[in-house]
Tab-separated table of C-alpha atoms in Angstrom:
chain	number	residue	atom	x	y	z
A	534	VAL	CA	-9.417	-16.837	12.159
A	535	CYS	CA	-10.892	-19.050	14.619
A	536	LEU	CA	-10.083	-18.794	18.463
A	537	HIS	CA	-10.795	-21.267	21.189
A	538	TYR	CA	-14.298	-22.817	21.003
A	539	GLY	CA	-14.490	-21.313	17.577
A	540	VAL	CA	-12.303	-24.179	16.299
A	541	GLU	CA	-14.764	-26.900	17.422
A	542	VAL	CA	-17.553	-28.026	15.142
A	543	PRO	CA	-19.617	-31.192	14.780
A	544	LYS	CA	-17.573	-33.735	12.570
A	545	GLU	CA	-20.438	-34.890	10.216
A	546	ALA	CA	-22.020	-31.273	9.875
A	547	ALA	CA	-18.884	-29.124	9.348
A	548	GLY	CA	-15.714	-31.043	9.827
A	549	PRO	CA	-14.825	-31.505	6.077
A	550	GLN	CA	-15.534	-27.660	5.515
A	551	PHE	CA	-13.281	-26.744	8.421
A	552	LEU	CA	-10.463	-28.941	7.107
A	553	GLU	CA	-10.990	-27.022	3.926
A	554	TRP	CA	-11.242	-23.535	5.202
A	555	LEU	CA	-9.051	-23.757	8.546
A	556	GLY	CA	-6.812	-26.711	7.821
A	557	GLY	CA	-7.822	-28.227	11.179
A	558	TYR	CA	-10.433	-28.440	13.770
A	559	PHE	CA	-11.471	-29.923	17.094
A	560	GLU	CA	-13.041	-33.222	16.389
A	561	THR	CA	-14.966	-34.928	19.516
A	562	TYR	CA	-13.781	-38.263	20.622
A	563	TRP	CA	-10.322	-37.473	18.880
A	564	SER	CA	-9.357	-34.011	20.342
A	565	VAL	CA	-9.171	-33.028	24.036
A	566	ASN	CA	-9.625	-29.804	26.112
A	567	PRO	CA	-7.533	-30.178	29.269
A	568	HIS	CA	-6.514	-27.065	31.119
A	569	TRP	CA	-2.489	-27.175	31.434
A	570	ASP	CA	0.856	-25.302	31.586
A	571	ALA	CA	1.982	-25.355	27.805
A	572	SER	CA	5.746	-24.546	27.397
A	573	PHE	CA	6.301	-23.312	23.831
A	574	GLU	CA	10.014	-23.574	23.884
A	575	SER	CA	10.734	-22.763	20.221
A	576	LEU	CA	8.564	-21.020	17.466
A	577	PRO	CA	8.998	-21.553	13.760
A	578	THR	CA	10.287	-18.616	11.660
A	579	HIS	CA	7.077	-17.098	10.091
A	580	ALA	CA	5.358	-13.637	9.872
A	581	VAL	CA	2.865	-14.493	12.656
A	582	THR	CA	5.821	-15.179	14.870
A	583	ARG	CA	7.774	-11.973	14.380
A	584	GLY	CA	8.594	-10.250	17.805
A	585	VAL	CA	7.213	-13.384	19.634
A	586	LYS	CA	9.482	-14.952	22.312
A	587	PRO	CA	9.036	-18.589	23.540
A	588	PHE	CA	6.561	-18.514	26.371
A	589	THR	CA	4.701	-20.768	28.996
A	590	ALA	CA	1.048	-20.267	29.721
A	591	ASN	CA	-1.715	-22.230	31.676
A	592	ASP	CA	-4.914	-22.246	29.499
A	593	GLU	CA	-7.432	-24.684	28.261
A	594	TRP	CA	-5.188	-25.450	25.330
A	595	TYR	CA	-6.931	-27.875	23.052
A	596	PHE	CA	-4.938	-30.453	21.375
A	597	HIS	CA	-4.738	-33.509	19.148
A	598	MET	CA	-6.637	-31.604	16.638
A	599	ARG	CA	-7.785	-33.202	13.298
A	600	PHE	CA	-5.761	-31.471	10.690
A	601	GLN	CA	-5.518	-32.043	6.768
A	602	PRO	CA	-4.174	-35.384	5.716
A	603	GLY	CA	-0.276	-35.076	5.738
A	604	MET	CA	-0.678	-31.525	7.256
A	605	LYS	CA	-1.009	-30.371	3.713
A	606	GLY	CA	-1.008	-26.506	3.713
A	607	VAL	CA	-0.664	-26.386	7.464
A	608	THR	CA	2.230	-24.969	9.526
A	609	PRO	CA	2.162	-25.511	13.330
A	610	ILE	CA	2.680	-22.265	15.180
A	611	LEU	CA	2.678	-23.046	18.868
A	612	SER	CA	3.522	-26.719	19.674
A	613	ALA	CA	4.227	-28.390	23.098
A	614	ILE	CA	4.637	-31.771	24.729
A	615	ALA	CA	1.464	-32.346	26.615
A	616	PRO	CA	2.089	-33.740	30.316
A	617	ASP	CA	0.628	-37.009	31.494
A	618	SER	CA	-1.549	-34.912	33.793
A	619	THR	CA	-3.735	-33.887	30.744
A	620	MET	CA	-4.758	-37.469	30.515
A	621	THR	CA	-6.211	-37.918	34.044
A	622	ARG	CA	-9.722	-37.794	32.843
A	623	LYS	CA	-12.047	-40.759	31.740
A	624	ASP	CA	-12.417	-41.208	28.006
A	625	GLY	CA	-15.122	-38.883	26.550
A	626	ALA	CA	-16.267	-36.537	23.773
A	627	HIS	CA	-13.746	-33.984	25.179
A	628	SER	CA	-11.700	-35.613	27.783
A	629	GLY	CA	-9.825	-38.698	26.412
A	630	ASN	CA	-9.544	-41.422	23.877
A	631	PRO	CA	-7.080	-44.224	23.020
A	632	PHE	CA	-5.637	-42.204	20.200
A	633	VAL	CA	-4.716	-39.298	22.168
A	634	ARG	CA	-3.423	-41.253	25.190
A	635	LYS	CA	-1.064	-43.027	22.806
A	636	ALA	CA	0.157	-39.680	21.464
A	637	VAL	CA	0.842	-38.211	24.756
A	638	ALA	CA	2.586	-41.439	25.936
A	639	ASN	CA	4.728	-41.172	22.763
A	640	ARG	CA	5.632	-37.608	23.649
A	641	GLU	CA	4.362	-36.236	20.411
A	642	PRO	CA	4.249	-32.511	20.033
A	643	GLN	CA	0.925	-31.305	20.058
A	644	HIS	CA	-0.167	-28.210	18.021
A	645	THR	CA	-2.227	-25.707	19.661
A	646	ALA	CA	-1.998	-22.901	16.992
A	647	TRP	CA	-1.593	-23.305	13.296
A	648	ILE	CA	-1.630	-21.371	10.192
A	649	TYR	CA	-3.088	-22.713	6.774
A	650	GLU	CA	-2.493	-21.661	3.330
A	651	ARG	CA	-5.168	-22.698	0.811
A	652	GLU	CA	-4.423	-23.467	-2.732
A	653	ASN	CA	-6.378	-20.504	-3.945
A	654	GLY	CA	-4.168	-18.094	-1.861
A	655	GLY	CA	-6.610	-17.951	0.992
A	656	ARG	CA	-5.217	-17.958	4.517
A	657	SER	CA	-6.365	-19.004	7.907
A	658	PHE	CA	-5.282	-19.142	11.720
A	659	GLY	CA	-6.403	-21.559	14.296
A	660	PHE	CA	-5.753	-20.864	17.991
A	661	THR	CA	-6.887	-23.225	20.699
A	662	GLY	CA	-5.993	-21.022	23.694
A	663	GLY	CA	-8.194	-18.056	24.805
A	664	HIS	CA	-10.242	-19.526	27.560
A	665	TYR	CA	-8.578	-17.348	30.258
A	666	HIS	CA	-9.270	-13.761	29.686
A	667	TRP	CA	-6.063	-13.026	31.678
A	668	ASN	CA	-3.735	-14.392	29.122
A	669	TRP	CA	-4.686	-11.380	26.887
A	670	GLY	CA	-2.126	-9.544	29.500
A	671	ARG	CA	0.683	-11.859	28.080
A	672	GLU	CA	2.399	-9.683	25.292
A	673	ASP	CA	3.744	-12.796	23.557
A	674	VAL	CA	0.109	-14.254	23.345
A	675	LEU	CA	-1.354	-10.799	22.332
A	676	LYS	CA	1.308	-10.184	19.552
A	677	LEU	CA	1.022	-13.710	18.098
A	678	VAL	CA	-2.703	-13.422	17.703
A	679	CYS	CA	-2.644	-9.791	16.233
A	680	ASN	CA	0.313	-10.848	14.011
A	681	ALA	CA	-1.790	-13.831	12.767
A	682	ILE	CA	-5.039	-11.873	12.199
A	683	CYS	CA	-3.310	-9.351	10.058
A	684	TRP	CA	-1.344	-12.040	8.038
A	685	THR	CA	-4.507	-13.716	7.490
A	686	ALA	CA	-5.802	-10.547	5.824
A	687	HIS	CA	-2.610	-10.332	3.767
A	688	ALA	CA	-1.253	-7.303	5.768
A	689	GLU	CA	2.571	-6.912	5.858
A	690	ILE	CA	3.823	-7.836	9.399
A	691	PRO	CA	6.951	-5.714	10.498
A	692	ALA	CA	10.146	-7.529	11.347
A	693	GLU	CA	9.545	-6.909	15.127
A	694	GLY	CA	5.981	-7.987	14.828
A	695	LEU	CA	2.988	-5.604	15.369
A	696	ALA	CA	3.198	-3.035	18.168
A	697	VAL	CA	0.862	-4.185	20.876
A	698	ILE	CA	-0.107	-2.400	24.252
A	699	LYS	CA	0.030	-4.900	26.965
A	700	PRO	CA	-3.084	-4.366	28.985
A	701	THR	CA	-2.686	-4.156	32.850
A	702	LEU	CA	-4.814	-6.089	35.207
A	703	GLU	CA	-7.116	-3.254	35.781
A	704	LYS	CA	-7.767	-2.898	32.056
A	705	LEU	CA	-8.483	-6.596	31.736
A	706	GLU	CA	-10.800	-6.555	34.896
A	707	ALA	CA	-12.721	-3.585	33.357
A	708	GLY	CA	-13.161	-5.660	29.969
A	709	GLN	CA	-15.395	-8.351	31.499
A	710	ASP	CA	-18.824	-8.881	29.866
A	711	GLU	CA	-20.588	-10.182	33.384
A	712	GLU	CA	-20.193	-9.006	36.987
A	713	VAL	CA	-16.823	-9.835	38.467
A	714	SER	CA	-17.107	-12.768	40.943
A	715	LYS	CA	-17.077	-12.096	44.639
A	716	ARG	CA	-14.415	-14.918	44.744
A	717	HIS	CA	-12.211	-13.011	42.357
A	718	ASN	CA	-8.754	-12.395	43.890
A	719	SER	CA	-6.827	-9.620	42.138
A	720	GLU	CA	-3.554	-10.360	43.768
A	721	GLU	CA	-3.718	-14.134	42.889
A	722	VAL	CA	-4.666	-13.325	39.169
A	723	LEU	CA	-1.664	-10.829	39.074
A	724	LYS	CA	0.734	-13.411	40.343
A	725	LYS	CA	-0.457	-16.499	38.482
A	726	PHE	CA	-0.762	-14.929	35.122
A	727	GLU	CA	2.325	-12.435	35.533
A	728	LEU	CA	0.558	-9.460	34.853
A	729	THR	CA	1.365	-5.750	35.261
A	730	SER	CA	-0.681	-3.471	37.367
A	731	ALA	CA	-1.190	0.247	37.057
A	732	ALA	CA	-0.614	0.308	40.909
A	733	GLN	CA	2.874	-1.083	40.546
């Protein structure tokens, strides 16, 4: 299981291995990492999506990933149409290139999470969100990732998905590795990320 920055590796040093292990990865000068509101309007029927409803979330959703040729063994789990606003930066290793600009202009769905089933029976899951700590307060994000982690380990996923406890804003604030910034505004975060509060 690779989450967010964990899906990016150097093309020459580890790209072929990640295609073999994960089914896809973030390839510089091919993939991009804008922050955007991704609307996942429909989800495939799969064990990892059990109990997960379509949702919209703002995150640093990487897209235009490098996948196995012909998507062999790869099943997209979260896909969305990237808006033109994701292409406002200049071309660069993470910001843009002619290939992704063409894909966005053509309104091609971009896969931001996927599962991979290897020929030897192994399973993998790639998830490009996770930049914003606050999105773990979204039940559908939390359930999807928990389902996928367990599915990857060959565990059985219940019909309604795993039972997850959606953390409150206070729990998420307490779970920081660094000191909370003086600019942090709890009310803004509460509203922007549609979180719940113990005070409510």
